[in-house]
mmCIF file with all atom_site columns, C-alpha atoms and ligand atoms in Angstrom:
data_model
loop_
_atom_site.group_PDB
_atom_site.id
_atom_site.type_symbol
_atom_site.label_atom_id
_atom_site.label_alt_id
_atom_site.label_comp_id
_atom_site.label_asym_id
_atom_site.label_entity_id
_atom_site.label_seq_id
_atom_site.pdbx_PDB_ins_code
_atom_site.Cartn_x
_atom_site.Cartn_y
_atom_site.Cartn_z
_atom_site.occupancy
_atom_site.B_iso_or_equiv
_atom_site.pdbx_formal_charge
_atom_site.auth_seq_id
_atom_site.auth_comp_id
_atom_site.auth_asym_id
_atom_site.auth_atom_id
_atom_site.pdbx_PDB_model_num
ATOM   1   C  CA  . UNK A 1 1   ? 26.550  -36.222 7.758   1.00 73.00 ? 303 UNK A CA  1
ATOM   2   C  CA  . UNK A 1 2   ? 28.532  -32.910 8.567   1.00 91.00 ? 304 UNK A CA  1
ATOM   3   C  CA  . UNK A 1 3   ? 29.796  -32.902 5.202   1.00 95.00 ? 305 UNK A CA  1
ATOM   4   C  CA  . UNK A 1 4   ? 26.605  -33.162 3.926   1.00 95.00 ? 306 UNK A CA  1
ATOM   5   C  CA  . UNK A 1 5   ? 24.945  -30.173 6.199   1.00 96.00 ? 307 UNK A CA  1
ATOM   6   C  CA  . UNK A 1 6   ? 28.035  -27.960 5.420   1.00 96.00 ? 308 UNK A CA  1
ATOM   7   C  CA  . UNK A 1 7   ? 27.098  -28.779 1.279   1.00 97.00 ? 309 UNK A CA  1
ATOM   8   C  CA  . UNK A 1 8   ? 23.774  -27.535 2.062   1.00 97.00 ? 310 UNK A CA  1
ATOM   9   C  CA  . UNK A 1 9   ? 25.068  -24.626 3.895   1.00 97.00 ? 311 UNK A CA  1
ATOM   10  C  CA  . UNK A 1 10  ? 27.563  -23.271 1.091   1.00 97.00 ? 312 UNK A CA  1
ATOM   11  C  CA  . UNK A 1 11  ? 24.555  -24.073 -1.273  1.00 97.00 ? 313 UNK A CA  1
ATOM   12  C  CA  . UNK A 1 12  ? 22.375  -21.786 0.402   1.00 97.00 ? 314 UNK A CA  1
ATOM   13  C  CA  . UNK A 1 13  ? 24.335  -18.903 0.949   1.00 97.00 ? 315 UNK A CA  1
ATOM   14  C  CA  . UNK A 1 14  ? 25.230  -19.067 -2.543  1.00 97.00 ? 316 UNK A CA  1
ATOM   15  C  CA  . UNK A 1 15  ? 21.532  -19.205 -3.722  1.00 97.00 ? 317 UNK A CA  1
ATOM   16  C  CA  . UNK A 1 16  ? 20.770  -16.146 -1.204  1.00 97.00 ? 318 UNK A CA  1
ATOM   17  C  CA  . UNK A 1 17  ? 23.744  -14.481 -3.197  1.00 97.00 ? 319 UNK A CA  1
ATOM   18  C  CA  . UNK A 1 18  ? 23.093  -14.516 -6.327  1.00 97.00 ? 320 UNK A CA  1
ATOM   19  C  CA  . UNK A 1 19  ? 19.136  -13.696 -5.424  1.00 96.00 ? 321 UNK A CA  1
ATOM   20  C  CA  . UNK A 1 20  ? 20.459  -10.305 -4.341  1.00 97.00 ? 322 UNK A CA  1
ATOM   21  C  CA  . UNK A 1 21  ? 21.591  -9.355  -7.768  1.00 96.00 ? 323 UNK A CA  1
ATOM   22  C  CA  . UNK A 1 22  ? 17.744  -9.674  -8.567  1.00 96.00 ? 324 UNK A CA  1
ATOM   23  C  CA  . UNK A 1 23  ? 16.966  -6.348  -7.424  1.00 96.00 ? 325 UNK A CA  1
ATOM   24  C  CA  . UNK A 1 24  ? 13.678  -4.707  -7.299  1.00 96.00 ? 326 UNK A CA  1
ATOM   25  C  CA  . UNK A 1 25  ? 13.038  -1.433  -8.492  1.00 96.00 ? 327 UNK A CA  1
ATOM   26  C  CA  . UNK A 1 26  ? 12.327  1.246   -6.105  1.00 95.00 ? 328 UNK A CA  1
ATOM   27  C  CA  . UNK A 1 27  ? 11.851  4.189   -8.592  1.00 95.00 ? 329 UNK A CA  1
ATOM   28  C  CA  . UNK A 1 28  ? 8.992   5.902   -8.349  1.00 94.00 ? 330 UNK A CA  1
ATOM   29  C  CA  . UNK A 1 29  ? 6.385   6.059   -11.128 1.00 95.00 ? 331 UNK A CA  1
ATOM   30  C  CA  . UNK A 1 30  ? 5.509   9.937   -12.338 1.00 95.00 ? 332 UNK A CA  1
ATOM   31  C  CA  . UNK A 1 31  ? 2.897   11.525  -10.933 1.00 95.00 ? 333 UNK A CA  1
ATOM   32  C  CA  . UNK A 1 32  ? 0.959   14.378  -11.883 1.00 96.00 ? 334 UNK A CA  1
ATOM   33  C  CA  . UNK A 1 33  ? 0.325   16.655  -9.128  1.00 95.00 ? 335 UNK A CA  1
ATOM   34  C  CA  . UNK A 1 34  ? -3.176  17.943  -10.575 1.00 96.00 ? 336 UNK A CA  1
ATOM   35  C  CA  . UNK A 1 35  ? -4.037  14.144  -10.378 1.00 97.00 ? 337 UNK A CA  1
ATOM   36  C  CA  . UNK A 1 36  ? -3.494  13.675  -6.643  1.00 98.00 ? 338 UNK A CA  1
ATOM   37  C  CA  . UNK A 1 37  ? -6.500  12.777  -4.196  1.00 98.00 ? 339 UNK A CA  1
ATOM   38  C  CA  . UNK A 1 38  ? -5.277  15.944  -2.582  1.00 96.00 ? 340 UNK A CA  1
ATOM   39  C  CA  . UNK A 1 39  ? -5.354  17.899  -5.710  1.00 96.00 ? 341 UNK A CA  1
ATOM   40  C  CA  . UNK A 1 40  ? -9.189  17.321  -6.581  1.00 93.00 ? 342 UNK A CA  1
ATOM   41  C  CA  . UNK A 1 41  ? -10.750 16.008  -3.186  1.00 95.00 ? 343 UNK A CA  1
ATOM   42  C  CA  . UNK A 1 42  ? -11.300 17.849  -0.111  1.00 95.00 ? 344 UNK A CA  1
ATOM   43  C  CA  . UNK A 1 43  ? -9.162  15.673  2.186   1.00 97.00 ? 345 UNK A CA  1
ATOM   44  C  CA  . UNK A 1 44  ? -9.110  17.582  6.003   1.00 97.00 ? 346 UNK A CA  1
ATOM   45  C  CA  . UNK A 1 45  ? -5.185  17.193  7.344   1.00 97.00 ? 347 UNK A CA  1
ATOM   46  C  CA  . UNK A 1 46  ? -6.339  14.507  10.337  1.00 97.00 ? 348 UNK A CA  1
ATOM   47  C  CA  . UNK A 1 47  ? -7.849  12.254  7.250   1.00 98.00 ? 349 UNK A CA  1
ATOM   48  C  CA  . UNK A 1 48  ? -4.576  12.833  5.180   1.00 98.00 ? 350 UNK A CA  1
ATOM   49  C  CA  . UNK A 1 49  ? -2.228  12.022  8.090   1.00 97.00 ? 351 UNK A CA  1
ATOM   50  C  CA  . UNK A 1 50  ? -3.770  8.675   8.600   1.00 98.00 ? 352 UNK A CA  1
ATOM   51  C  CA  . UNK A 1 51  ? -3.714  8.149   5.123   1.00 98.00 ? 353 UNK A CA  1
ATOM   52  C  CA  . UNK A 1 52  ? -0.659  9.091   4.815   1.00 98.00 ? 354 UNK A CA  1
ATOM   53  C  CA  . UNK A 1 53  ? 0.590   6.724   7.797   1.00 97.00 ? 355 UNK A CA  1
ATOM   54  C  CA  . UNK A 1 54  ? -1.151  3.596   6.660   1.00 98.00 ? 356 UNK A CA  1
ATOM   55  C  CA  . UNK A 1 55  ? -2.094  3.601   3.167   1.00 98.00 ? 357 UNK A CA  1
ATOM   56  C  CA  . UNK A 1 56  ? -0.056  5.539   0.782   1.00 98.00 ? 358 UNK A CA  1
ATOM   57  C  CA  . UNK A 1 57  ? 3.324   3.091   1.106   1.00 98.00 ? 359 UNK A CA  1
ATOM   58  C  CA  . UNK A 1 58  ? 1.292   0.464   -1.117  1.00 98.00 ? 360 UNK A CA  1
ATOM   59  C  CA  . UNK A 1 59  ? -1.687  3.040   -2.375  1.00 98.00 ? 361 UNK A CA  1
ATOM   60  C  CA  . UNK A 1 60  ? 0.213   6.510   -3.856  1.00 98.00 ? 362 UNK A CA  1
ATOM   61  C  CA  . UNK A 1 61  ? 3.080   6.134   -5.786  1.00 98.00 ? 363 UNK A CA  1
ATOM   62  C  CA  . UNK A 1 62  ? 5.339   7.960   -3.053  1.00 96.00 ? 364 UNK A CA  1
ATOM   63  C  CA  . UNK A 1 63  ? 6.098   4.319   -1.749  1.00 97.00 ? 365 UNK A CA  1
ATOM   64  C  CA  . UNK A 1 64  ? 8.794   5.026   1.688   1.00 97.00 ? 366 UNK A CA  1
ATOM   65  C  CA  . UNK A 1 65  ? 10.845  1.874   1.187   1.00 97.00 ? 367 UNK A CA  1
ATOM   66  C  CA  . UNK A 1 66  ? 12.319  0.082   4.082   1.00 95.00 ? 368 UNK A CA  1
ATOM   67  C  CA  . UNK A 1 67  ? 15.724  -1.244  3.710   1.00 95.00 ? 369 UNK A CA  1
ATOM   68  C  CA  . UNK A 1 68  ? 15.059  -4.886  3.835   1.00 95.00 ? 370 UNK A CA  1
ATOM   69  C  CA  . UNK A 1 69  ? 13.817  -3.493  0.488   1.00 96.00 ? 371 UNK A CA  1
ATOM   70  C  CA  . UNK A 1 70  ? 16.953  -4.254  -0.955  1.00 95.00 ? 372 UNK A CA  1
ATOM   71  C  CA  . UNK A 1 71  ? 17.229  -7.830  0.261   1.00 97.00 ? 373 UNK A CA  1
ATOM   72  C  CA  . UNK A 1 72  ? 15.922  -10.148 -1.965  1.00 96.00 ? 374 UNK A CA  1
ATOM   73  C  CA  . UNK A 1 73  ? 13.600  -12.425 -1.232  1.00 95.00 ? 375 UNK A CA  1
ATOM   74  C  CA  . UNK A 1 74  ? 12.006  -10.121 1.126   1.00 95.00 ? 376 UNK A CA  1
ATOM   75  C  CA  . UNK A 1 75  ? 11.804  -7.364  -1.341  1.00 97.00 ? 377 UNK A CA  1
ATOM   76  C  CA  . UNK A 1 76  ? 9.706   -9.254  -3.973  1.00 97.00 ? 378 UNK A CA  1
ATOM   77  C  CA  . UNK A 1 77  ? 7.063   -9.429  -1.531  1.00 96.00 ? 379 UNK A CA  1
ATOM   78  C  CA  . UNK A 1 78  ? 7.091   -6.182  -0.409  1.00 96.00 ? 380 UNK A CA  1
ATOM   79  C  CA  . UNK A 1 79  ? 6.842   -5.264  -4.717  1.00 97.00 ? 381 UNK A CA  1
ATOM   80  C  CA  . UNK A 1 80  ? 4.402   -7.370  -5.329  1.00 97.00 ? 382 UNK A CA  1
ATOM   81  C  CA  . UNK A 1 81  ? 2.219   -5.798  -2.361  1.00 97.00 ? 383 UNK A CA  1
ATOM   82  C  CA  . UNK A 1 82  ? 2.999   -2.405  -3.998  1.00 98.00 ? 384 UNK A CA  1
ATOM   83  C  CA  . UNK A 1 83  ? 2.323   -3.290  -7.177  1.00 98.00 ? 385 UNK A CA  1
ATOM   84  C  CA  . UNK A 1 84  ? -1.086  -4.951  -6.507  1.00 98.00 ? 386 UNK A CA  1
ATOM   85  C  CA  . UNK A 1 85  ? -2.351  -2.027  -4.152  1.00 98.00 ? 387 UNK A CA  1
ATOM   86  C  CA  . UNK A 1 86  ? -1.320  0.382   -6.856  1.00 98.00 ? 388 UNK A CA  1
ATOM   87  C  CA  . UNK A 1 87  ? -3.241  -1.343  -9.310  1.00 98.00 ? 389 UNK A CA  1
ATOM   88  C  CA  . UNK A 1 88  ? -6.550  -1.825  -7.188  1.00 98.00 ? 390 UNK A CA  1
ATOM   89  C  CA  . UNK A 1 89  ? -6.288  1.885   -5.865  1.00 98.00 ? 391 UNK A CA  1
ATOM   90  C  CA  . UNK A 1 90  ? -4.020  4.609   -6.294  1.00 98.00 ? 392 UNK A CA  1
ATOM   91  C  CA  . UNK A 1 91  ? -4.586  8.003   -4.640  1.00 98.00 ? 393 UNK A CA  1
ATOM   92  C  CA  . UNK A 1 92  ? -1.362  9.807   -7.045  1.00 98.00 ? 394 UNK A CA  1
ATOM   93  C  CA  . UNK A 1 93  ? -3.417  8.793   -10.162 1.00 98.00 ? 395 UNK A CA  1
ATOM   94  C  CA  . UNK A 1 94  ? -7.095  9.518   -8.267  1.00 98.00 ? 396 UNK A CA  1
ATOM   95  C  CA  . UNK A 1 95  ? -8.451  12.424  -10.695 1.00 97.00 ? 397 UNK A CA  1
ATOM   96  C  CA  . UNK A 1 96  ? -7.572  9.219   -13.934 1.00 97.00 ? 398 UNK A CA  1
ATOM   97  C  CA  . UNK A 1 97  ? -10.806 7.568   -12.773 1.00 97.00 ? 399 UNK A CA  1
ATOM   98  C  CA  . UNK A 1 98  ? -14.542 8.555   -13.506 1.00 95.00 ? 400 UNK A CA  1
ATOM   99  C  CA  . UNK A 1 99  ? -16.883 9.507   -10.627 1.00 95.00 ? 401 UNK A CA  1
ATOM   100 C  CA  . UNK A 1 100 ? -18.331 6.170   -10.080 1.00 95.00 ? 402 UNK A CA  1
ATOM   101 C  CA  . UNK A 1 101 ? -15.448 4.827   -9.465  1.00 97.00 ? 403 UNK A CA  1
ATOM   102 C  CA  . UNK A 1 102 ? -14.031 6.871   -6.870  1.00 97.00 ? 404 UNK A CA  1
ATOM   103 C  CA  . UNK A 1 103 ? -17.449 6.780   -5.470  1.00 97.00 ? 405 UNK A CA  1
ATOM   104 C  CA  . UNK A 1 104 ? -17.078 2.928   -5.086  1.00 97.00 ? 406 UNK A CA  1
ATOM   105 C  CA  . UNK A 1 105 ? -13.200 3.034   -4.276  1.00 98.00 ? 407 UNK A CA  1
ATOM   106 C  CA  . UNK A 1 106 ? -13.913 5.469   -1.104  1.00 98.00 ? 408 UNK A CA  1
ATOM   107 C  CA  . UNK A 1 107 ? -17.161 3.047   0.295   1.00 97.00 ? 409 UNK A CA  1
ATOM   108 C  CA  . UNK A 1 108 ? -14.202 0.204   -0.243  1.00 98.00 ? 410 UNK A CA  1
ATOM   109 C  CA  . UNK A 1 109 ? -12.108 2.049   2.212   1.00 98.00 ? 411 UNK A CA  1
ATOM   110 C  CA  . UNK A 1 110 ? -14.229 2.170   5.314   1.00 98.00 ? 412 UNK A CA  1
ATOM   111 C  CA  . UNK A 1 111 ? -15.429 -1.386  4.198   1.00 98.00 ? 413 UNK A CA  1
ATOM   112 C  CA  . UNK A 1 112 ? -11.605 -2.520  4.229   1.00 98.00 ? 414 UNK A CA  1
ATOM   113 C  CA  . UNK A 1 113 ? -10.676 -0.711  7.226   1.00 98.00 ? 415 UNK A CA  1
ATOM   114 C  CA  . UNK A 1 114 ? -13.996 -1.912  9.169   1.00 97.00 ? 416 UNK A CA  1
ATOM   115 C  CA  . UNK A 1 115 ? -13.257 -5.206  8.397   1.00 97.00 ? 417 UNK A CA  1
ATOM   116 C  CA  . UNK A 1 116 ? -9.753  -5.485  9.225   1.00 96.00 ? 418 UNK A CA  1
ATOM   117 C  CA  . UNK A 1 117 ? -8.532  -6.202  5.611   1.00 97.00 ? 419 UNK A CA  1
ATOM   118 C  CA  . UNK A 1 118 ? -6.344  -2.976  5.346   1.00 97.00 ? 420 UNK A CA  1
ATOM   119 C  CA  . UNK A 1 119 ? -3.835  -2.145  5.887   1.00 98.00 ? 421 UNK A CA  1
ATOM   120 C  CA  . UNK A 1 120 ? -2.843  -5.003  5.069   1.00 97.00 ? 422 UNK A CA  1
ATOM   121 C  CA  . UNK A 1 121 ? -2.007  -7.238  8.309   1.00 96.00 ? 423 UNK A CA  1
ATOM   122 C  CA  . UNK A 1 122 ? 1.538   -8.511  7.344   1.00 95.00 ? 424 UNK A CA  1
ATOM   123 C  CA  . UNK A 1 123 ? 2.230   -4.570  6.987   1.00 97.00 ? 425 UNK A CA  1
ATOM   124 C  CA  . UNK A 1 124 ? 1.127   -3.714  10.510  1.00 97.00 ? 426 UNK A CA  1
ATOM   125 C  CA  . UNK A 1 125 ? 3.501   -6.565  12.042  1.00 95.00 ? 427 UNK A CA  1
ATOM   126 C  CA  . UNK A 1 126 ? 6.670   -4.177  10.978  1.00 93.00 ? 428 UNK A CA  1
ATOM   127 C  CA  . UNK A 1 127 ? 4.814   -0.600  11.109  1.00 96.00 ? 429 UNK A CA  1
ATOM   128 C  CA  . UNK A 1 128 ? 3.396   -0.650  14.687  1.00 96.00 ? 430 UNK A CA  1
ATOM   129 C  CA  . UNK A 1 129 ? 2.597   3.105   14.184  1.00 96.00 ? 431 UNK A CA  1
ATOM   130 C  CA  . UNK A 1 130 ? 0.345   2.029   11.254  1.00 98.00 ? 432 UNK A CA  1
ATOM   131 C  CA  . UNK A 1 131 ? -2.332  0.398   13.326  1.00 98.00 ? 433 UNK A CA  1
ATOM   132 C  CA  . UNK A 1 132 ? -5.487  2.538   13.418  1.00 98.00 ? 434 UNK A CA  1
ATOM   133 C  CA  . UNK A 1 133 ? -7.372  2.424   16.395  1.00 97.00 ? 435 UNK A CA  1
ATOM   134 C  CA  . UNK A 1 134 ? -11.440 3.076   16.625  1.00 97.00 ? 436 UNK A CA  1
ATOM   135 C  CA  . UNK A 1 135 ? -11.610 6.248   16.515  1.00 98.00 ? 437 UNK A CA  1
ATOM   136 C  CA  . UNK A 1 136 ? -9.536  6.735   13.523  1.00 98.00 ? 438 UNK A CA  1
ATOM   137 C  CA  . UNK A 1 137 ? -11.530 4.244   11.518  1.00 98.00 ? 439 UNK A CA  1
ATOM   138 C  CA  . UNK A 1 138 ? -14.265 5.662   12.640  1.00 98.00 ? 440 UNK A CA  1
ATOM   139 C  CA  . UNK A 1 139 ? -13.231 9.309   11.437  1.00 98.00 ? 441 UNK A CA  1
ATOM   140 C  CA  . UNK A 1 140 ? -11.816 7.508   7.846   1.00 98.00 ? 442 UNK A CA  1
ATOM   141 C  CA  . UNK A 1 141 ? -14.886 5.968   6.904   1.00 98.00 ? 443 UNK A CA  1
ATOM   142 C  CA  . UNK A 1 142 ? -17.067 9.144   7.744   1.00 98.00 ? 444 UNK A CA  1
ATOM   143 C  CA  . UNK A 1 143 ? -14.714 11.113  5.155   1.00 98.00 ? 445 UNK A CA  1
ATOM   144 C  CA  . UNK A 1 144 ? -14.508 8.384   2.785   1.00 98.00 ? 446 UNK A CA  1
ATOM   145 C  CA  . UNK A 1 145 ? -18.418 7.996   2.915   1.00 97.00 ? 447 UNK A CA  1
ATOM   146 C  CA  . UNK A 1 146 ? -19.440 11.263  2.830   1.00 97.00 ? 448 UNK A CA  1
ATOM   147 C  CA  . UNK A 1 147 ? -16.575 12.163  -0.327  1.00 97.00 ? 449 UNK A CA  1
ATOM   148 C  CA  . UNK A 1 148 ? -18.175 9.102   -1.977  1.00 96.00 ? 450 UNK A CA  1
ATOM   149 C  CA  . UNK A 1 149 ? -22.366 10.708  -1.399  1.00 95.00 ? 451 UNK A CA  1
ATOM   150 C  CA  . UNK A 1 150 ? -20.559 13.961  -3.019  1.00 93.00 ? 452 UNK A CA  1
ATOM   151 C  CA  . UNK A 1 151 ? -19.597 11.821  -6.074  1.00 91.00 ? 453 UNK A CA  1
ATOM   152 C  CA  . UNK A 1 152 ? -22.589 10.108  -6.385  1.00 82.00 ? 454 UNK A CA  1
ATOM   153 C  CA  . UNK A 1 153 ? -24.897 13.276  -6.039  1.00 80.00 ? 455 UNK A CA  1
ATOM   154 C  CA  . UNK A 1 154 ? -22.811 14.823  -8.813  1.00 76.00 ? 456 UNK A CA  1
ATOM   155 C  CA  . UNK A 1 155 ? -23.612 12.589  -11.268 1.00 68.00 ? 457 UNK A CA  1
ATOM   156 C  CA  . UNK A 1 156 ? -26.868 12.457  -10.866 1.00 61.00 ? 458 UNK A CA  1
HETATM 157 C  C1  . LIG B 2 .   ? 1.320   -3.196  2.453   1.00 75.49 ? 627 LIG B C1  1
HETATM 158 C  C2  . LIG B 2 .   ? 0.533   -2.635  1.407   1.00 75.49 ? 627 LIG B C2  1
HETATM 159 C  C3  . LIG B 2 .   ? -0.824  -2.042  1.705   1.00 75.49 ? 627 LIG B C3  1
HETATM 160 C  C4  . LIG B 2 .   ? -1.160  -1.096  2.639   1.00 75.49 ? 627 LIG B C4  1
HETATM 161 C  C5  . LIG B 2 .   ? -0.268  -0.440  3.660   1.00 75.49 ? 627 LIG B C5  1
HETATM 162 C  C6  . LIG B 2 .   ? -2.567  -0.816  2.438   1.00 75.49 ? 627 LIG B C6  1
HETATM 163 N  N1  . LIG B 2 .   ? -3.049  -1.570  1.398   1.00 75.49 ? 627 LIG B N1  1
HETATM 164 FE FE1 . LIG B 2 .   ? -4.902  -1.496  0.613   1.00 75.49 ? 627 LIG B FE1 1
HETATM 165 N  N2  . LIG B 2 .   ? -4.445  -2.986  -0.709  1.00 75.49 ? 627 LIG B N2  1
HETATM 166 C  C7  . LIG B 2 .   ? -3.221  -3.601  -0.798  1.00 75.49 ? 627 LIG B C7  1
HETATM 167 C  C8  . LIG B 2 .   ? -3.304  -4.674  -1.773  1.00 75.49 ? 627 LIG B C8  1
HETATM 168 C  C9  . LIG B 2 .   ? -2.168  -5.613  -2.148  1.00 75.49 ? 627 LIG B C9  1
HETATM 169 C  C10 . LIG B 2 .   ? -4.621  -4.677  -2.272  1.00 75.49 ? 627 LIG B C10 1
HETATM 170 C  C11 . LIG B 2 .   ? -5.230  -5.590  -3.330  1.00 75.49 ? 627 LIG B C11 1
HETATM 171 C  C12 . LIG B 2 .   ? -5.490  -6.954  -2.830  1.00 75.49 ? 627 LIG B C12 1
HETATM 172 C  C13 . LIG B 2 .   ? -6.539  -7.001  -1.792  1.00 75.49 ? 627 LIG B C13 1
HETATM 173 O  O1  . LIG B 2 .   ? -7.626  -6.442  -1.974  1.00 75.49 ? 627 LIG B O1  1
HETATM 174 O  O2  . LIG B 2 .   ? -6.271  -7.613  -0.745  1.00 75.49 ? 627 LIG B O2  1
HETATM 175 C  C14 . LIG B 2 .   ? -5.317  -3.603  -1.579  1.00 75.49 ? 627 LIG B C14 1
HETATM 176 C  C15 . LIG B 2 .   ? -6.636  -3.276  -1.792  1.00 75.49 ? 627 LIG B C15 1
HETATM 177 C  C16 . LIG B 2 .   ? -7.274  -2.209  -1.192  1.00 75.49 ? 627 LIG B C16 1
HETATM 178 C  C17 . LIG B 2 .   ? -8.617  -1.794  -1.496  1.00 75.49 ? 627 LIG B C17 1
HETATM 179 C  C18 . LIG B 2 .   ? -9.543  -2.495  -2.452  1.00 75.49 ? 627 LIG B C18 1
HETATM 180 C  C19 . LIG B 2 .   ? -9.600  -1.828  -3.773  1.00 75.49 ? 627 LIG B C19 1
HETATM 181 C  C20 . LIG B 2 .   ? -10.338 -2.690  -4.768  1.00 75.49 ? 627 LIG B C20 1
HETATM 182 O  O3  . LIG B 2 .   ? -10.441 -2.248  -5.885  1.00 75.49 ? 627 LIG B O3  1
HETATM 183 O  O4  . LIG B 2 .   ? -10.802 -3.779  -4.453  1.00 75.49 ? 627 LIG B O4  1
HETATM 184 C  C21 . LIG B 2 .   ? -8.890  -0.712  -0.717  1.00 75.49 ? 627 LIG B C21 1
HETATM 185 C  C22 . LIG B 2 .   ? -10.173 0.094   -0.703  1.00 75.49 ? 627 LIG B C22 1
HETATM 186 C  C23 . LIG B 2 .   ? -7.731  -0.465  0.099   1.00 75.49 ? 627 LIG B C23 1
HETATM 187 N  N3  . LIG B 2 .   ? -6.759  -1.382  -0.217  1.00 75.49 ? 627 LIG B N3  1
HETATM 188 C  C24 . LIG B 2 .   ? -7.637  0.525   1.031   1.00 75.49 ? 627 LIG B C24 1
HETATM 189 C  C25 . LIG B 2 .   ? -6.555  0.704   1.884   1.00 75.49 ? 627 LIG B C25 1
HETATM 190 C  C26 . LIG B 2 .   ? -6.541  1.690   2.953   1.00 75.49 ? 627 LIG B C26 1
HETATM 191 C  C27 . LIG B 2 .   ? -7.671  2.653   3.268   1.00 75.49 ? 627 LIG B C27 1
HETATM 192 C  C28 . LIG B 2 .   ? -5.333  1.557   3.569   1.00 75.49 ? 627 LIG B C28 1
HETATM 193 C  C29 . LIG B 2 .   ? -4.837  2.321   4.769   1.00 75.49 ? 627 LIG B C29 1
HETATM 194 C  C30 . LIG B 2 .   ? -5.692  2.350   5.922   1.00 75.49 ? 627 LIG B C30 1
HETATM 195 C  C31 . LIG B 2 .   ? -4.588  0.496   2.876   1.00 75.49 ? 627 LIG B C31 1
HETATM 196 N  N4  . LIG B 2 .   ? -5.388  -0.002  1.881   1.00 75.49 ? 627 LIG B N4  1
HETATM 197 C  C32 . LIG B 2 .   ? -3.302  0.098   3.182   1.00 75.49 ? 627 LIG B C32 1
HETATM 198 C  C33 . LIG B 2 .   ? -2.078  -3.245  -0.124  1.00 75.49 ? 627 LIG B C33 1
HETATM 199 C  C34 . LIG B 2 .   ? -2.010  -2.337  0.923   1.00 75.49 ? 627 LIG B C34 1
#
């Protein structure tokens, strides 16, 4: 029986090994600073702090990585967060999508906030200072709202 459990020991730390050559990569995508939320949306500096606190990590491509970043498994799921919040909305590439788009992405933003969705909870267990309290939702979804009623009277 010891045998066996020291077997499965070695095993594992051999598996976690060779996982770590696996590494992810951290670099961060080009960005075009005339393409920036901030570039080509009036964004007041209390708005762009808590955006800057809670959302850009997985929504600009400025990611801050942590440095269980560079301990696999951990860091695949970390990636794949980044990746997938890049993809759905990206505030570095902001000025690449049409008005009705960033119309609907900003009403998604209080509606994610209000609900609780994002930031994303399994985010908020490591960065306490992420949490956003009431008033700060409050003041995010009256930016986001009112920058989306710009958009939308624009077009029209
Ligand atoms: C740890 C990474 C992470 C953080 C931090 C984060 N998000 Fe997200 N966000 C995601 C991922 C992943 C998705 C796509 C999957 C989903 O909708 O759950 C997403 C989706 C969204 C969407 C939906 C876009 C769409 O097209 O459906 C909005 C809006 C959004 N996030 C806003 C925010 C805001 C605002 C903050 C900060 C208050 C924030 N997120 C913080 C990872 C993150």
């Amino acid at each position: 029986m010891k045998k066996a459990l020291k077997i499965t020991v070695i095993v594992l730390a051999v598996a976690f090994i060779v996982l770590q050559f696996f590494r992810i990569d951290t670099t961060a995508p080009v960005t075009n600073p005339a393409d920036t939320l901030a570039a080509t949306t009036d964004v007041p500096p209390d708005i762009s702090l808590i955006l800057g606190r809670s959302c850009d990590d997985c929504h600009t491509n400025n990611t801050r990585y942590p440095w269980y970043a560079q301990i696999q498994p951990t860091a695949w799921f970390l990636k794949n967060h980044i990746d997938d919040g890049r993809r759905h909305l990206n505030f570095s590439i902001w000025n690449s999508y049409d008005d009705k788009k960033k119309a609907k992405k900003l009403d998604e933003v209080c509606e994610e906030v209000q609900s609780g969705e994002m930031p994303l909870p399994s985010y908020l267990w490591i960065h306490h200072d992420a949490v956003l309290n009431e008033g700060e939702k409050k003041a995010l979804c009256a930016w986001s709202q009112e920058a989306a009623k710009k958009l939308d009277k624009a077009d029209k």
